[in-house]
Amino acid sequence: MSSEFYLLVNGSSRPGSTGESEPVLNPATGESIGRVAYASAEDLDEIVATAARGIREWRAVTPWERGRTLKRAADILRADVEAVARSLTLEQGKPLGQARIEVERSADFLEWGGEQARRIADRVVPGRVPGSRIEVQNHPIGVVAAFTPWNFPMALASKKFAGALGAGCAIICKPSQETPASVLAMARALLEAGVTPAAIAVIFGHAGPISDHLIAAPEVAKVTFTGSIPIGKRLAAAAGAMIKPVTMELGGHAPVIVCGDVDPEQAADVLARAKFTNAGQICLCPSRFFVEESIRERFTARFVAQARALRVGDGMDPATQMGPLANARRLEAITRLVEDAKERGASVLAGGERVGNRGFFYAPTVLADVPDEAAILHEEPFGPVAPILPFTDETEVLEKANGLEFGLASYVFTNDARRQRRLTDALEYGVVGVNGPLTHYPEAALGGWKESGIDTEGGIEILDPYHRIKHVNIY
Ligand code: NAD
């Protein structure tokens, strides 16, 4: 069945004014599942003007009612989980069970944004002149331009919709054109729940011209992006030139430090699951496995067994545990990283090659003897490849763990309380997983350090990036 994924503007779906569109591919087959409409510059002018009207209407809705509306949208999404999860699997490739979790998690974010809207509270500070006071008021920042990726197309967009709409902003979201269906489904749930139609736009098209256009538009007050560090730098520079604030959730290259005191088999089971979920296309995913020499052999043997046992296939098949990579670019990138490591002397303990010649499948891969200069130890792999690296000295392993420009996620496995404290304190990362996997739940803020980002998403702070403060001094 082929679908048309149109622009969603002011509550209506429509093609772009030039009629331009691109096919959307199912990564399990490489075949088209429909076409996505591209917005032209003319469309963008109209979309920005609509959003500027939308924010005037939506910010006038009380925070209490905005909260009710976002909660209703979450319920609508949950009621439709099966259909939405299927469209997510078809466009992104992940196994259906993982797609269902993503839809549920997206609903949780919308609900959480709504709950926090109900807790918006301005502050009154006594003034220095007797009887005077200062009000510190939260105001919606304005129209938000949001750029979201293809790995968790719905969940990563839900954080931005929840924060922006909860705060009373209008949002223009440009998801990846490779995964249009799930964000459109979420936006429709928001509209059905009663969000002002003009306050939501979902658009697709050529990423560069769209981001240039939106960031330069005077009506757009805030830029939020989830994706790669190079694109994040580009967007932050463009926004900085206009003195527009940004929220940047960028890439990572998560070190895992597995200490000799843990059960190696148990740690390998947990970490193999974390590594191969979503075919490794997760910014929080463990990607450099430093294992203490005393347990390295046992850990590696179990990790390899887990990688080999994984059932790779079409995400629509209930037996599938790992789906394809999301697009042909990832297949090329992973192939290049593994070939580079092999050429430099790495041994392939599992996988190491494409699976079949249809779709974008790559085998769960484990590498050993990877030299420091291999590209995979410096570039975010964003795929199902695990390099296992031995260590004996804690200072040295910390130096390596902290030695890159990334600062998103990291992991520590140890039952020694002092060592746990020492390592978590020393890791220069915004997120640390201790003795377990990492996922982002709405109730806790999360963001990257160093080049991995600016700002956080989620938590009681979820609305902060979408508010600006007005200081009113009353005598
Ligand atoms: P890319 O760097 O071309 O794009 C990254 C994302 O940014 C995509 O979603 C893309 O649609 C979007 N994008 C590209 N140019 C843009 C622009 N000018 N304005 C706005 N958005 C733009 O690479 P890619 O091949 O799509 O992804 C590869 C790398 O991206 C991965 O290796 C990973 O490092 C990173 N990535 C990170 C996340 C994350 O969750 N942090 C998600 C997806 C991709």
Coordinates of C-alpha atoms and ligand atoms in Angstrom, one line a residue:
M1 CA 0.0 0.0 0.0
S2 CA 1.4 3.4 -1.0
S3 CA 0.8 6.6 1.0
E4 CA 1.1 10.3 0.4
F5 CA 2.8 12.0 3.3
Y6 CA 1.7 15.6 2.9
L7 CA 2.6 18.8 4.7
L8 CA 0.4 19.4 7.8
V9 CA -0.4 23.1 8.0
N10 CA -3.2 24.8 10.0
G11 CA -4.9 21.5 10.5
S12 CA -4.9 20.5 6.8
S13 CA -2.8 18.1 4.8
R14 CA -1.6 19.3 1.5
P15 CA 1.2 18.9 -1.1
G16 CA 3.9 21.5 -1.5
S17 CA 3.2 24.4 -3.9
T18 CA 5.7 23.1 -6.5
G19 CA 4.4 19.5 -6.3
E20 CA 7.9 18.2 -5.5
S21 CA 8.0 14.9 -3.6
E22 CA 10.4 12.1 -2.8
P23 CA 9.8 8.4 -2.2
V24 CA 9.9 7.0 1.4
L25 CA 11.6 3.6 1.5
N26 CA 10.9 0.7 3.8
P27 CA 14.5 -0.2 5.0
A28 CA 13.6 -3.8 5.3
T29 CA 13.0 -4.1 1.5
G30 CA 14.4 -0.9 0.0
E31 CA 11.0 -0.5 -1.7
S32 CA 8.9 2.6 -1.7
I33 CA 6.0 2.8 0.8
G34 CA 4.8 6.2 -0.4
R35 CA 5.9 9.7 -1.3
V36 CA 6.6 12.6 1.0
A37 CA 5.7 16.2 -0.1
Y38 CA 8.4 18.9 -0.1
A39 CA 7.8 22.4 1.1
S40 CA 8.9 25.3 -1.2
A41 CA 10.2 28.7 0.0
E42 CA 6.7 30.1 -0.7
D43 CA 5.2 27.4 1.5
L44 CA 7.6 28.3 4.3
D45 CA 6.6 32.0 4.3
E46 CA 3.0 30.9 4.6
I47 CA 3.8 28.3 7.3
V48 CA 5.7 30.9 9.4
A49 CA 2.9 33.4 9.1
T50 CA 0.4 30.8 10.2
A51 CA 2.5 29.8 13.2
A52 CA 2.8 33.5 14.2
R53 CA -1.0 33.6 14.3
G54 CA -1.1 30.2 16.0
I55 CA 1.0 31.3 19.0
R56 CA -1.3 34.2 19.6
E57 CA -4.2 31.8 19.9
W58 CA -2.5 29.0 21.8
R59 CA -0.7 31.1 24.4
A60 CA -4.1 32.6 25.3
V61 CA -5.3 29.1 26.3
T62 CA -4.8 28.7 30.0
P63 CA -1.9 26.4 31.1
W64 CA -4.5 24.2 32.9
E65 CA -6.4 23.7 29.6
R66 CA -3.2 23.2 27.6
G67 CA -2.3 20.4 30.1
R68 CA -5.7 18.8 29.6
T69 CA -5.2 19.0 25.8
L70 CA -1.8 17.4 25.8
K71 CA -3.0 14.6 28.1
R72 CA -5.9 14.0 25.7
A73 CA -3.5 13.8 22.8
A74 CA -1.4 11.2 24.8
D75 CA -4.6 9.1 25.3
I76 CA -5.5 9.3 21.6
L77 CA -2.0 8.1 20.6
R78 CA -2.1 5.3 23.1
A79 CA -5.5 4.1 21.8
D80 CA -4.0 3.9 18.3
V81 CA -0.7 2.3 19.3
E82 CA -1.0 -0.7 17.0
A83 CA -1.6 1.2 13.8
V84 CA 1.0 3.9 14.6
A85 CA 3.6 1.4 15.6
R86 CA 3.1 -0.4 12.3
S87 CA 3.7 2.8 10.3
L88 CA 6.8 3.4 12.4
T89 CA 8.2 0.0 11.7
L90 CA 7.5 0.3 8.0
E91 CA 9.3 3.6 7.7
Q92 CA 12.2 3.1 10.2
G93 CA 12.7 -0.7 10.3
K94 CA 12.7 -1.3 14.1
P95 CA 10.9 -4.4 15.4
L96 CA 7.2 -3.9 16.0
G97 CA 7.6 -4.4 19.8
Q98 CA 10.2 -1.6 19.9
A99 CA 7.9 0.6 17.8
R100 CA 5.1 0.1 20.3
I101 CA 7.3 1.1 23.1
E102 CA 8.3 4.2 21.2
V103 CA 4.7 5.2 20.7
E104 CA 3.9 4.7 24.4
R105 CA 7.0 6.7 25.4
S106 CA 6.0 9.5 23.0
A107 CA 2.5 9.6 24.7
D108 CA 4.3 9.7 28.1
F109 CA 6.3 12.8 26.9
L110 CA 3.1 14.6 25.7
E111 CA 1.4 13.8 29.0
W112 CA 4.4 15.0 31.0
G113 CA 4.6 18.3 29.1
G114 CA 0.9 18.8 29.8
E115 CA 1.4 18.0 33.5
Q116 CA 4.3 20.5 33.7
A117 CA 2.1 23.2 31.9
R118 CA -0.2 22.9 34.9
R119 CA 2.7 23.7 37.3
I120 CA 3.8 26.9 35.5
A121 CA 4.2 29.4 38.3
D122 CA 5.6 32.9 38.2
R123 CA 7.6 34.1 41.2
V124 CA 7.1 37.2 43.3
V125 CA 10.3 38.7 44.9
P126 CA 10.0 41.5 47.5
G127 CA 11.5 44.7 46.1
R128 CA 14.1 46.9 47.8
V129 CA 11.7 49.9 48.1
P130 CA 9.2 49.0 50.9
G131 CA 5.9 47.8 49.5
S132 CA 7.4 47.2 46.0
R133 CA 7.7 43.8 44.4
I134 CA 9.2 42.2 41.4
E135 CA 7.3 39.6 39.4
V136 CA 9.4 37.0 37.5
Q137 CA 7.0 35.9 34.8
N138 CA 7.3 32.9 32.4
H139 CA 6.2 33.7 28.9
P140 CA 6.2 31.4 25.8
I141 CA 9.3 32.2 23.9
G142 CA 7.5 32.4 20.5
V143 CA 7.4 30.2 17.3
V144 CA 9.8 27.2 17.6
A145 CA 11.6 25.6 14.7
A146 CA 12.2 22.0 15.5
F147 CA 14.4 19.6 13.4
T148 CA 14.1 15.9 14.3
P149 CA 15.8 12.7 13.1
W150 CA 14.9 9.3 11.8
N151 CA 16.2 6.9 14.6
F152 CA 13.3 7.6 17.1
P153 CA 11.2 9.8 14.8
M154 CA 8.3 10.0 17.1
A155 CA 9.8 9.9 20.6
L156 CA 12.5 12.6 19.8
A157 CA 9.9 14.9 18.3
S158 CA 7.5 14.3 21.2
K159 CA 9.9 15.9 23.6
K160 CA 9.9 19.1 21.5
F161 CA 6.1 19.1 21.0
A162 CA 5.6 18.5 24.7
G163 CA 7.9 21.3 25.8
A164 CA 6.9 23.8 23.2
L165 CA 3.1 23.3 23.3
G166 CA 3.1 22.9 27.1
A167 CA 4.8 26.3 27.4
G168 CA 2.3 27.9 25.0
C169 CA 4.5 28.2 21.9
A170 CA 3.7 27.3 18.3
I171 CA 5.9 24.7 16.7
I172 CA 7.0 24.1 13.1
C173 CA 8.6 20.7 13.0
K174 CA 10.7 19.4 10.2
P175 CA 11.2 15.6 10.8
S176 CA 13.5 13.6 8.6
Q177 CA 11.9 13.1 5.2
E178 CA 12.8 9.5 5.6
T179 CA 10.4 8.9 8.5
P180 CA 7.4 11.2 8.0
A181 CA 4.5 8.9 9.1
S182 CA 4.9 8.7 12.8
V183 CA 5.4 12.4 13.5
L184 CA 2.4 13.1 11.3
A185 CA 0.4 10.7 13.4
M186 CA 1.4 12.4 16.6
A187 CA 0.6 15.8 15.2
R188 CA -2.9 14.6 14.2
A189 CA -3.5 13.3 17.7
L190 CA -2.6 16.7 19.1
L191 CA -5.0 18.4 16.6
E192 CA -7.7 16.0 17.4
A193 CA -7.2 16.7 21.1
G194 CA -7.8 20.4 20.5
V195 CA -4.4 22.1 20.0
T196 CA -5.0 25.3 18.0
P197 CA -4.4 24.1 14.4
A198 CA -2.3 27.1 13.5
A199 CA 0.1 26.3 16.4
I200 CA 1.3 23.1 14.8
A201 CA 3.0 22.5 11.4
V202 CA 4.8 19.4 10.2
I203 CA 6.8 20.0 7.1
F204 CA 9.3 18.1 4.9
G205 CA 11.8 19.0 2.3
H206 CA 15.4 19.9 1.6
A207 CA 16.9 20.2 5.1
G208 CA 19.5 22.9 4.4
P209 CA 17.2 25.5 2.6
I210 CA 14.4 24.8 5.2
S211 CA 16.6 25.3 8.2
D212 CA 18.2 28.5 6.7
H213 CA 14.8 29.9 5.9
L214 CA 13.2 29.1 9.3
I215 CA 16.1 30.2 11.4
A216 CA 16.3 33.6 9.5
A217 CA 12.5 34.2 9.8
P218 CA 11.9 37.0 12.3
E219 CA 8.9 35.2 13.6
V220 CA 10.9 32.2 14.7
A221 CA 12.3 32.8 18.2
K222 CA 13.8 29.4 19.1
V223 CA 15.7 26.5 17.4
T224 CA 15.7 23.0 18.7
F225 CA 17.5 20.2 16.9
T226 CA 18.3 16.5 17.5
G227 CA 20.8 14.9 15.2
S228 CA 24.5 14.9 14.4
I229 CA 27.2 17.2 15.8
P230 CA 28.2 18.7 12.4
I231 CA 24.6 19.7 11.5
G232 CA 24.1 20.9 15.1
K233 CA 27.1 23.2 14.8
R234 CA 25.7 24.6 11.5
L235 CA 22.3 25.3 12.9
A236 CA 23.6 26.7 16.2
A237 CA 25.9 29.1 14.2
A238 CA 23.0 30.3 12.1
A239 CA 20.8 30.8 15.2
G240 CA 23.7 32.5 17.1
A241 CA 24.1 35.0 14.3
M242 CA 20.5 36.0 14.9
I243 CA 20.9 35.8 18.8
K244 CA 18.2 33.0 18.8
P245 CA 18.5 30.5 21.6
V246 CA 19.1 26.8 20.7
T247 CA 18.5 23.4 22.3
M248 CA 20.9 20.9 20.8
E249 CA 20.7 17.1 21.4
L250 CA 23.6 15.8 19.4
G251 CA 25.6 12.6 19.0
G252 CA 27.5 10.5 21.4
H253 CA 30.1 7.7 21.5
A254 CA 29.4 6.1 24.8
P255 CA 32.2 4.5 26.7
V256 CA 31.3 1.5 28.9
I257 CA 33.7 0.6 31.8
V258 CA 33.1 -3.0 32.9
C259 CA 35.1 -3.7 36.1
G260 CA 36.5 -7.0 37.0
D261 CA 34.2 -7.5 40.1
V262 CA 30.9 -7.9 38.1
D263 CA 29.4 -11.1 36.8
P264 CA 30.7 -10.9 33.2
E265 CA 27.9 -13.0 31.7
Q266 CA 25.2 -10.9 33.3
A267 CA 26.9 -7.6 32.2
A268 CA 27.3 -9.0 28.7
D269 CA 23.6 -9.9 28.5
V270 CA 22.5 -6.4 29.6
L271 CA 25.0 -4.6 27.3
A272 CA 24.3 -6.8 24.2
R273 CA 20.6 -5.9 24.5
A274 CA 21.5 -2.2 24.9
K275 CA 23.9 -2.3 22.0
F276 CA 21.7 -4.0 19.4
T277 CA 18.3 -2.3 20.3
N278 CA 17.2 -0.2 17.3
A279 CA 20.2 -1.7 15.4
G280 CA 22.5 0.4 17.5
Q281 CA 21.1 3.7 16.1
I282 CA 20.6 5.3 19.5
C283 CA 22.5 8.4 20.7
L284 CA 22.7 6.8 24.2
C285 CA 23.8 3.4 22.9
P286 CA 27.0 1.9 24.4
S287 CA 29.7 2.0 21.7
R288 CA 33.2 1.7 23.2
F289 CA 33.4 -1.4 25.6
F290 CA 36.3 -1.1 28.0
V291 CA 36.4 -4.4 29.9
E292 CA 38.9 -5.1 32.7
E293 CA 41.4 -7.7 31.6
S294 CA 40.5 -10.2 34.4
I295 CA 37.0 -10.8 32.9
R296 CA 37.5 -9.8 29.3
E297 CA 37.5 -13.4 27.9
R298 CA 34.3 -14.5 29.7
F299 CA 32.6 -11.2 28.9
T300 CA 33.6 -11.3 25.2
A301 CA 32.6 -15.0 24.8
R302 CA 29.1 -14.2 26.1
F303 CA 28.7 -11.0 24.2
V304 CA 29.7 -12.7 21.0
A305 CA 27.2 -15.5 21.7
Q306 CA 24.4 -13.0 22.2
A307 CA 25.3 -11.1 19.0
R308 CA 25.3 -14.4 17.0
A309 CA 22.0 -15.5 18.5
L310 CA 20.1 -12.4 17.6
R311 CA 17.4 -12.9 15.0
V312 CA 17.8 -10.2 12.3
G313 CA 14.9 -9.6 10.0
D314 CA 12.0 -7.5 8.9
G315 CA 10.6 -5.6 11.9
M316 CA 7.1 -6.7 10.9
D317 CA 8.0 -10.3 11.7
P318 CA 7.2 -10.9 15.4
A319 CA 10.2 -13.2 15.7
T320 CA 12.6 -10.4 14.7
Q321 CA 14.9 -9.1 17.4
M322 CA 17.0 -6.6 15.3
G323 CA 15.7 -4.9 12.2
P324 CA 17.6 -3.3 9.3
L325 CA 19.6 0.0 9.5
A326 CA 17.3 2.9 8.8
N327 CA 18.8 4.0 5.4
A328 CA 21.4 3.2 2.8
R329 CA 23.8 5.9 4.3
R330 CA 24.0 4.0 7.6
L331 CA 24.8 0.8 5.7
E332 CA 27.6 2.5 3.9
A333 CA 28.9 4.2 7.1
I334 CA 28.9 0.9 9.1
T335 CA 30.6 -1.0 6.3
R336 CA 33.3 1.7 6.0
L337 CA 33.9 1.7 9.8
V338 CA 34.2 -2.1 10.0
E339 CA 36.4 -2.4 6.9
D340 CA 38.7 0.4 8.3
A341 CA 39.0 -1.4 11.6
K342 CA 39.8 -4.7 9.8
E343 CA 42.4 -3.1 7.6
R344 CA 44.1 -1.7 10.7
G345 CA 44.3 -5.2 12.3
A346 CA 41.0 -5.7 14.2
S347 CA 39.5 -9.2 14.5
V348 CA 35.9 -9.8 13.7
L349 CA 34.4 -12.1 16.4
A350 CA 30.8 -11.9 15.1
G351 CA 29.1 -10.4 12.0
G352 CA 31.2 -8.0 10.1
E353 CA 29.1 -7.9 7.0
R354 CA 25.9 -7.0 5.3
V355 CA 23.0 -9.5 5.6
G356 CA 21.5 -10.4 2.3
N357 CA 21.2 -7.9 -0.6
R358 CA 17.7 -6.6 -0.1
G359 CA 17.0 -3.8 2.3
F360 CA 19.7 -2.3 4.6
F361 CA 20.6 -5.2 7.0
Y362 CA 23.9 -5.4 8.8
A363 CA 24.9 -8.3 11.1
P364 CA 25.3 -7.7 14.8
T365 CA 29.1 -7.2 14.9
V366 CA 31.7 -7.6 17.6
L367 CA 35.3 -6.5 17.1
A368 CA 38.4 -7.2 19.2
D369 CA 42.1 -6.0 18.9
V370 CA 40.9 -2.6 17.6
P371 CA 43.8 -0.2 17.5
D372 CA 43.5 3.3 18.9
E373 CA 43.7 4.9 15.5
A374 CA 40.7 3.0 14.0
A375 CA 37.9 5.3 12.9
I376 CA 35.3 3.5 14.9
L377 CA 36.9 4.6 18.1
H378 CA 36.6 8.3 17.1
E379 CA 33.5 8.5 15.0
E380 CA 30.0 7.8 16.4
P381 CA 29.2 4.4 14.9
F382 CA 25.4 4.7 15.1
G383 CA 25.0 1.0 14.2
P384 CA 25.2 -2.6 15.4
V385 CA 29.0 -2.7 16.0
A386 CA 30.7 -3.3 19.4
P387 CA 34.4 -2.9 19.7
I388 CA 35.6 -4.7 22.9
L389 CA 38.8 -3.1 24.4
P390 CA 40.8 -4.5 27.3
F391 CA 41.9 -2.3 30.3
T392 CA 44.0 -2.8 33.4
D393 CA 44.5 0.7 34.7
E394 CA 41.7 2.9 35.9
T395 CA 43.4 6.3 35.2
E396 CA 44.2 5.2 31.7
V397 CA 40.7 3.9 30.9
L398 CA 39.2 7.2 32.2
E399 CA 41.6 9.2 30.0
K400 CA 40.4 7.2 27.0
A401 CA 36.7 7.3 28.0
N402 CA 36.9 11.1 28.4
G403 CA 39.3 11.7 25.5
L404 CA 36.8 12.5 22.7
E405 CA 34.7 15.6 22.0
F406 CA 31.5 13.7 22.8
G407 CA 29.9 14.0 26.2
L408 CA 26.4 12.4 26.0
A409 CA 26.1 8.9 27.6
S410 CA 28.6 6.7 29.5
Y411 CA 28.3 3.5 31.5
V412 CA 29.9 2.0 34.6
F413 CA 29.5 -1.6 35.7
T414 CA 30.9 -2.4 39.1
N415 CA 29.5 -3.5 42.5
D416 CA 32.3 -1.7 44.4
A417 CA 30.6 1.4 45.8
R418 CA 33.8 3.5 46.1
R419 CA 34.8 2.7 42.5
Q420 CA 31.3 3.4 41.3
R421 CA 31.4 6.8 42.9
R422 CA 35.0 7.5 41.6
L423 CA 34.2 6.6 38.0
T424 CA 30.8 8.3 37.8
D425 CA 32.2 11.5 39.2
A426 CA 35.1 11.4 36.8
L427 CA 33.2 10.7 33.6
E428 CA 32.7 14.0 31.7
Y429 CA 29.3 13.0 30.4
G430 CA 25.7 14.3 30.8
V431 CA 24.4 10.8 31.4
V432 CA 25.8 7.8 33.3
G433 CA 24.2 4.4 33.4
V434 CA 25.4 2.4 36.4
N435 CA 25.0 -1.4 36.2
G436 CA 22.2 -1.2 33.6
P437 CA 20.9 0.2 30.3
L438 CA 19.9 3.7 29.6
T439 CA 16.6 5.0 28.2
H440 CA 15.1 8.5 28.5
Y441 CA 12.0 8.7 30.6
P442 CA 10.1 12.1 30.6
E443 CA 10.3 12.6 34.3
A444 CA 14.1 13.2 34.3
A445 CA 16.0 15.9 32.4
L446 CA 18.7 14.6 30.0
G447 CA 21.3 16.4 27.8
G448 CA 24.8 16.2 26.5
W449 CA 28.0 17.8 27.7
K450 CA 30.8 19.1 25.6
E451 CA 30.0 18.8 21.8
S452 CA 27.1 16.5 22.5
G453 CA 24.7 19.3 23.2
I454 CA 23.4 22.5 24.7
D455 CA 20.5 22.4 27.2
T456 CA 18.4 19.4 28.4
E457 CA 15.0 17.9 27.5
G458 CA 12.5 16.3 29.8
G459 CA 12.2 16.5 33.6
I460 CA 10.6 19.2 35.6
E461 CA 12.7 21.5 33.4
I462 CA 10.9 20.4 30.2
L463 CA 9.2 23.8 29.6
D464 CA 12.3 25.9 30.4
P465 CA 13.8 26.0 26.9
Y466 CA 10.5 27.3 25.6
H467 CA 10.0 30.1 28.1
R468 CA 11.5 33.5 28.4
I469 CA 11.5 35.5 31.6
K470 CA 9.8 38.9 32.0
H471 CA 11.0 40.8 35.1
V472 CA 8.2 43.2 36.2
N473 CA 9.2 45.7 39.0
I474 CA 6.1 47.1 40.6
Y475 CA 6.2 50.1 43.0
Ligands
NAD1 P1 23.2 14.0 8.9 O1 24.3 14.6 9.7 O2 23.1 14.4 7.5 O3 21.8 14.4 9.5 C1 21.5 14.2 10.9 C2 20.0 14.7 11.1 O4 19.9 16.1 10.8 C3 19.0 14.0 10.1 O5 17.8 13.8 10.8 C4 18.8 15.0 9.0 O6 17.5 15.0 8.5 C5 18.9 16.3 9.7 N1 19.5 17.4 9.0 C6 20.5 17.4 8.1 N2 20.8 18.6 7.6 C7 20.0 19.4 8.2 C8 19.8 20.8 8.2 N3 20.6 21.6 7.4 N4 18.9 21.4 8.9 C9 18.1 20.6 9.7 N5 18.2 19.3 9.8 C10 19.2 18.7 9.1 O7 23.4 12.5 9.0 P2 22.5 11.2 8.9 O8 23.1 10.3 7.9 O9 21.0 11.5 8.7 O10 22.7 10.7 10.3 C11 24.0 10.3 10.7 C12 24.5 10.8 11.9 O11 23.6 11.6 12.6 C13 24.7 9.6 12.9 O12 25.9 9.0 12.7 C14 24.5 10.2 14.2 O13 25.8 10.7 14.6 C15 23.7 11.4 14.0 N6 22.3 11.2 14.5 C16 22.1 11.5 15.8 C17 20.8 11.3 16.3 C18 20.6 11.6 17.8 O14 19.6 11.0 18.3 N7 21.3 12.4 18.5 C19 19.8 11.0 15.5 C20 20.0 10.7 14.2 C21 21.3 10.9 13.7

